Coordinates of C-alpha atoms in Angstrom, one line a residue:
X1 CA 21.8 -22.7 36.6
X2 CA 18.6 -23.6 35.1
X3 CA 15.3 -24.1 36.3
X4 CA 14.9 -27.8 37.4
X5 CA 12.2 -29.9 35.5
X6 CA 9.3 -29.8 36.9
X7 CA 7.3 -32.6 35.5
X8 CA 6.6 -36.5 35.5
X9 CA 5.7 -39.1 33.4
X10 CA 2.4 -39.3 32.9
X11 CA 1.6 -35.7 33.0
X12 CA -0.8 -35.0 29.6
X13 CA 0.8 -31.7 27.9
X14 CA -1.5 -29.6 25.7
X15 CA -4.6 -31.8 26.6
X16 CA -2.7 -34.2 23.9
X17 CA 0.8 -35.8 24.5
X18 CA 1.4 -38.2 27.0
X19 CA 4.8 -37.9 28.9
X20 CA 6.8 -41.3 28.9
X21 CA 10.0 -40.8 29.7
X22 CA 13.0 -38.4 29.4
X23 CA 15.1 -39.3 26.8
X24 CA 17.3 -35.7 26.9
X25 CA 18.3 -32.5 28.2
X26 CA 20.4 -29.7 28.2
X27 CA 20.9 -25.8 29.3
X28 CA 17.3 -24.7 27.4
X29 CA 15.6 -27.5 27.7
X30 CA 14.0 -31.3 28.8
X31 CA 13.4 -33.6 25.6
X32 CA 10.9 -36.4 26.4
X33 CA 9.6 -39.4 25.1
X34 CA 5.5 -38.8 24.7
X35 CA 2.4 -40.7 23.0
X36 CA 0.3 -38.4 20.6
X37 CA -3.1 -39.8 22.1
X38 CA -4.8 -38.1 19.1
X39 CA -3.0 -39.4 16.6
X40 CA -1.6 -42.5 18.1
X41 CA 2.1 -42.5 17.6
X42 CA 5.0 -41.8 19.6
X43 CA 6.5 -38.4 19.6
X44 CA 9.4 -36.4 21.2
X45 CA 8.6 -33.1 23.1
X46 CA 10.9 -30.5 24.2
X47 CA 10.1 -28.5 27.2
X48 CA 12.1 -25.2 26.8
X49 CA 13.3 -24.1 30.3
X50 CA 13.8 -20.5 31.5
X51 CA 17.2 -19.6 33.3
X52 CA 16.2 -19.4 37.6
X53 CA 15.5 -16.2 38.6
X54 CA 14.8 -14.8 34.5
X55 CA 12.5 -11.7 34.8
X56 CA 9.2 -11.6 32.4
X57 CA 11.3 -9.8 29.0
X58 CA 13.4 -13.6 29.2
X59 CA 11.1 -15.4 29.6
X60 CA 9.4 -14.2 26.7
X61 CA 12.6 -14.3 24.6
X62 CA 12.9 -17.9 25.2
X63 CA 9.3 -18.6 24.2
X64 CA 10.1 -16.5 21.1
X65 CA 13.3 -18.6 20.6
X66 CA 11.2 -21.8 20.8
X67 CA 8.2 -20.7 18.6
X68 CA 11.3 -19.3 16.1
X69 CA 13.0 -23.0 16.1
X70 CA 9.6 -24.6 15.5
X71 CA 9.0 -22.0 12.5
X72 CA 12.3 -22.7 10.6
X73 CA 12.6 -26.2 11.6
X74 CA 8.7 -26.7 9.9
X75 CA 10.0 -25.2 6.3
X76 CA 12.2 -28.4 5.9
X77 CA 11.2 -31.9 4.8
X78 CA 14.1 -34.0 4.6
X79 CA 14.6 -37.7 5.2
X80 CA 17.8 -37.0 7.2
X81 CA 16.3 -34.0 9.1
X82 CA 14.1 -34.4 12.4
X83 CA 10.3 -33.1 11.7
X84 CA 8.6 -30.8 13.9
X85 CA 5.2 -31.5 14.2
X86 CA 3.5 -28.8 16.7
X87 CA 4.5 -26.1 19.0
X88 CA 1.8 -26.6 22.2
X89 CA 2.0 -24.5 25.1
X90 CA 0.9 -25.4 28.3
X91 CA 1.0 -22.7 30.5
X92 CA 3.4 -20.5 29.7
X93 CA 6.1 -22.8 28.9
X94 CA 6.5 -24.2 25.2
X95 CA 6.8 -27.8 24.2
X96 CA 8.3 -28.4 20.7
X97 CA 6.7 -31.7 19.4
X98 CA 9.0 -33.3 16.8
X99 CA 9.8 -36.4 15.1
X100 CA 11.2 -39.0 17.5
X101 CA 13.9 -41.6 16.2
X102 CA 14.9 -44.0 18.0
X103 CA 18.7 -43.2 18.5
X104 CA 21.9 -42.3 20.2
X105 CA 23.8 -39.0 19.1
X106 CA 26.8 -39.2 16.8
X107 CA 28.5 -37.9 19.9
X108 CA 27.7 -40.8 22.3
X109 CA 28.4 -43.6 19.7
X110 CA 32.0 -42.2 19.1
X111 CA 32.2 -41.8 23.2
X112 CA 31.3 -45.4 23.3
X113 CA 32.8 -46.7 20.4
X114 CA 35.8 -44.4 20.0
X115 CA 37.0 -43.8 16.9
X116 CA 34.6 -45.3 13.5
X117 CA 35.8 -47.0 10.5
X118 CA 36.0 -45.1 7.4
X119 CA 33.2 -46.4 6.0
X120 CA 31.3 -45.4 8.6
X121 CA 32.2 -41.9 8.6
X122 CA 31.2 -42.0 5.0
X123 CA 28.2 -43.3 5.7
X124 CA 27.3 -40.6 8.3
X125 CA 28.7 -37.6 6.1
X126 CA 27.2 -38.1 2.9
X127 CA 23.3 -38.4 5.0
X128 CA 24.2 -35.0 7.3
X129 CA 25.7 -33.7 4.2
X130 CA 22.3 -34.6 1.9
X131 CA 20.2 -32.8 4.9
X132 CA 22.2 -29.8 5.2
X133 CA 22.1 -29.1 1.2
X134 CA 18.2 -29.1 1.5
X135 CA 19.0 -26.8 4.8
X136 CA 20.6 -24.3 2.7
X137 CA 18.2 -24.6 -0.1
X138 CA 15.3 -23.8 1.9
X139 CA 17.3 -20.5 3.0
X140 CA 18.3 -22.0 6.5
X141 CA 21.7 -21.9 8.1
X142 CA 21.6 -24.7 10.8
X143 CA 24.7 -22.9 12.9
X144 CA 25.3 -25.6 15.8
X145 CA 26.0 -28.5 13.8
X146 CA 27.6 -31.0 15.9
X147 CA 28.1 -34.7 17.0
X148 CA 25.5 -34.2 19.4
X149 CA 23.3 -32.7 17.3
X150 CA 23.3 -35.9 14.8
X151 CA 21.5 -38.9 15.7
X152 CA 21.8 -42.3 14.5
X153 CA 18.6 -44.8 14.6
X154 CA 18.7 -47.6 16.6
X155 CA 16.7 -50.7 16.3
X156 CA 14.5 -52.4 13.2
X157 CA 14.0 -50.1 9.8
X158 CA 15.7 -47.2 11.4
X159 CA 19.1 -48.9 12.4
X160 CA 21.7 -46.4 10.6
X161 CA 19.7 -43.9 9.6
X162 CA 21.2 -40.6 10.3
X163 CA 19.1 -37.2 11.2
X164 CA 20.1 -33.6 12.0
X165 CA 18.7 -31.8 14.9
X166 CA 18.1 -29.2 17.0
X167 CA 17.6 -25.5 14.9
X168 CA 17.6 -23.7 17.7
X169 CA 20.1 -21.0 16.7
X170 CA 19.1 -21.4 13.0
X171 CA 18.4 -18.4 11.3
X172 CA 16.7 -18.3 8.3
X173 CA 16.6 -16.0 5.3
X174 CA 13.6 -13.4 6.2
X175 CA 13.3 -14.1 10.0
X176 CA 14.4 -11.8 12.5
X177 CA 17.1 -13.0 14.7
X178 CA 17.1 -13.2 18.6
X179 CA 20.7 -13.0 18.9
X180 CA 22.4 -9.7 20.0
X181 CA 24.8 -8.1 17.5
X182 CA 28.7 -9.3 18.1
X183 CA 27.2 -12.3 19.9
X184 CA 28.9 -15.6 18.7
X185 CA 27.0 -18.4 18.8
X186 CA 27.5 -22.4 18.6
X187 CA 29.8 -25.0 19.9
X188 CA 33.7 -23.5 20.0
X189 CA 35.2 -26.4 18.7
X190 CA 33.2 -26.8 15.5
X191 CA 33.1 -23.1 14.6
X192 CA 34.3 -22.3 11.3
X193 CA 37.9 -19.9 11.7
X194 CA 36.0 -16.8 10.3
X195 CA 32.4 -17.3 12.6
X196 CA 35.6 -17.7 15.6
X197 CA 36.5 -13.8 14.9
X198 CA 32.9 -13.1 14.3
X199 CA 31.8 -12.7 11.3
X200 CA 28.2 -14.3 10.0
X201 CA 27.5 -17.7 10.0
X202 CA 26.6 -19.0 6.1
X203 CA 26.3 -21.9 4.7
X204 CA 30.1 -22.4 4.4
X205 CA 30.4 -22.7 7.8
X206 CA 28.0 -25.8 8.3
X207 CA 30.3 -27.2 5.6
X208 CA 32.9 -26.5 7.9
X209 CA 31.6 -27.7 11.1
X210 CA 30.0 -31.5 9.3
X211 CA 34.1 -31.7 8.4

C-alpha cells in the first residue's frame, strides 16, 4: 500500500507549477497535468510517493531514485523520448517535471482497440525503436520498456507521434545503481529469457522487450 495523494488542483509546487489535473499514477508515484507559470507552457509533474509506514533510510532511497531518473532521463534528447525539464522539491517529496504529450499509452489503445493493423505496429516500432537506439547510444539501458510505458499523441500536430517513458529503473553507464544485487527488475512478461534467470539487463534486452 502506498501513501495516498495528498494534494489538489491548484496547489503551486516549487513556487512554480500549477497543479491541473491528474492525468496518472501508479505504485511510486502521482503524474499530473500542471502550468509552468514561469515559463508559460503546460508541463507534466510526477510526485514520487513513499510506501505507508517507510522509515527515514526509504524515504531517502526514493528521493535518490527520483533525482537518479531525472539525471539519466536529462542526458537524452530524442524526438520519440519524453524530456525532463526540472526535478523541484517541495518539502521533502520530489516532483519530476517532464515533457507532457498529449496521449494515451500503447497499453490503453490496444485495451481499447484490441489488436492494431500491421501498419500500425510498424508505425509504433520503428519510432520506440529510433528512441531506444539513441537510449543505448547515450550509455542508457531503459529496462521497463512496455506498452504502458509508450505513449501515443492525441489531438492536432501530435496525433501519432510515439514517445518512450518512464527511466525510472534505467541505469546508465557510470551511475551507481539503487537496486540490490540478485534483484530483478521490470515487468515479467516483457523480460528478456536471460534478465528472467537473472542476469544484467543490456541493451539486447530492450530489443527484446519493444518485440
Amino acid at each position: 500500500m502506498t501513501r495516498p495523494v495528498v494534494t489538489a488542483p491548484g496547489r503551486l509546487i516549487a513556487g512554480r507549477y500549477r497543479l491541473e489535473s491528474q492525468i496518472g499514477g501508479g505504485g511510486m508515484g502521482a503524474v499530473w497535468l500542471a502550468r509552468d507559470e514561469l515559463l508559460g507552457r503546460h508541463v507534466a509533474v510526477k510526485q514520487v510517493l513513499s510506501p505507508l509506514g517507510a522509515d527515514e533510510r526509504q524515504v531517502d532511497e526514493q528521493r535518490q531514485r527520483a533525482l537518479r531518473e531525472g539525471r539519466i532521463a536529462a542526458r537524452l534528447s530524442h524526438p520519440h523520448a519524453i524530456s525532463v525539464y526540472d526535478v523541484a522539491q517541495e518539502g521533502t517529496t520530489p516532483w519530476l517535471v517532464m515533457e507532457y504529450l498529449p496521449s494515451r499509452s500503447l497499453a490503453e489503445v490496444v485495451t481499447t482497440e484490441g489488436v492494431l493493423r500491421v501498419d500500425q505496429v510498424a508505425q509504433i516500432g520503428a519510432q520506440v525503436a529510433d528512441a531506444l537506439a539513441a537510449t543505448h547510444a547515450a550509455g542508457i539501458v531503459h529496462r521497463d520498456v512496455k506498452p504502458a510505458n509508450i505513449l501515443i499523441g492525441q489531438g492536432g500536430r501530435v496525433a501519432g507521434l510515439v514517445k518512450i517513458t518512464d527511466f525510472g529503473i534505467s541505469h546508465a553507464q557510470g551511475d551507481v545503481t539503487l537496486t540490490q544485487t540478485g534483484q530483478i527488475t521490470g515487468t515479467p512478461a516483457y523480460l528478456a529469457p536471460e534478465v528472467a534467470q537473472g542476469q544484467e539487463m543490456t541493451e539486447a534486452s530492450d530489443v527484446f522487450s519493444l518485440g
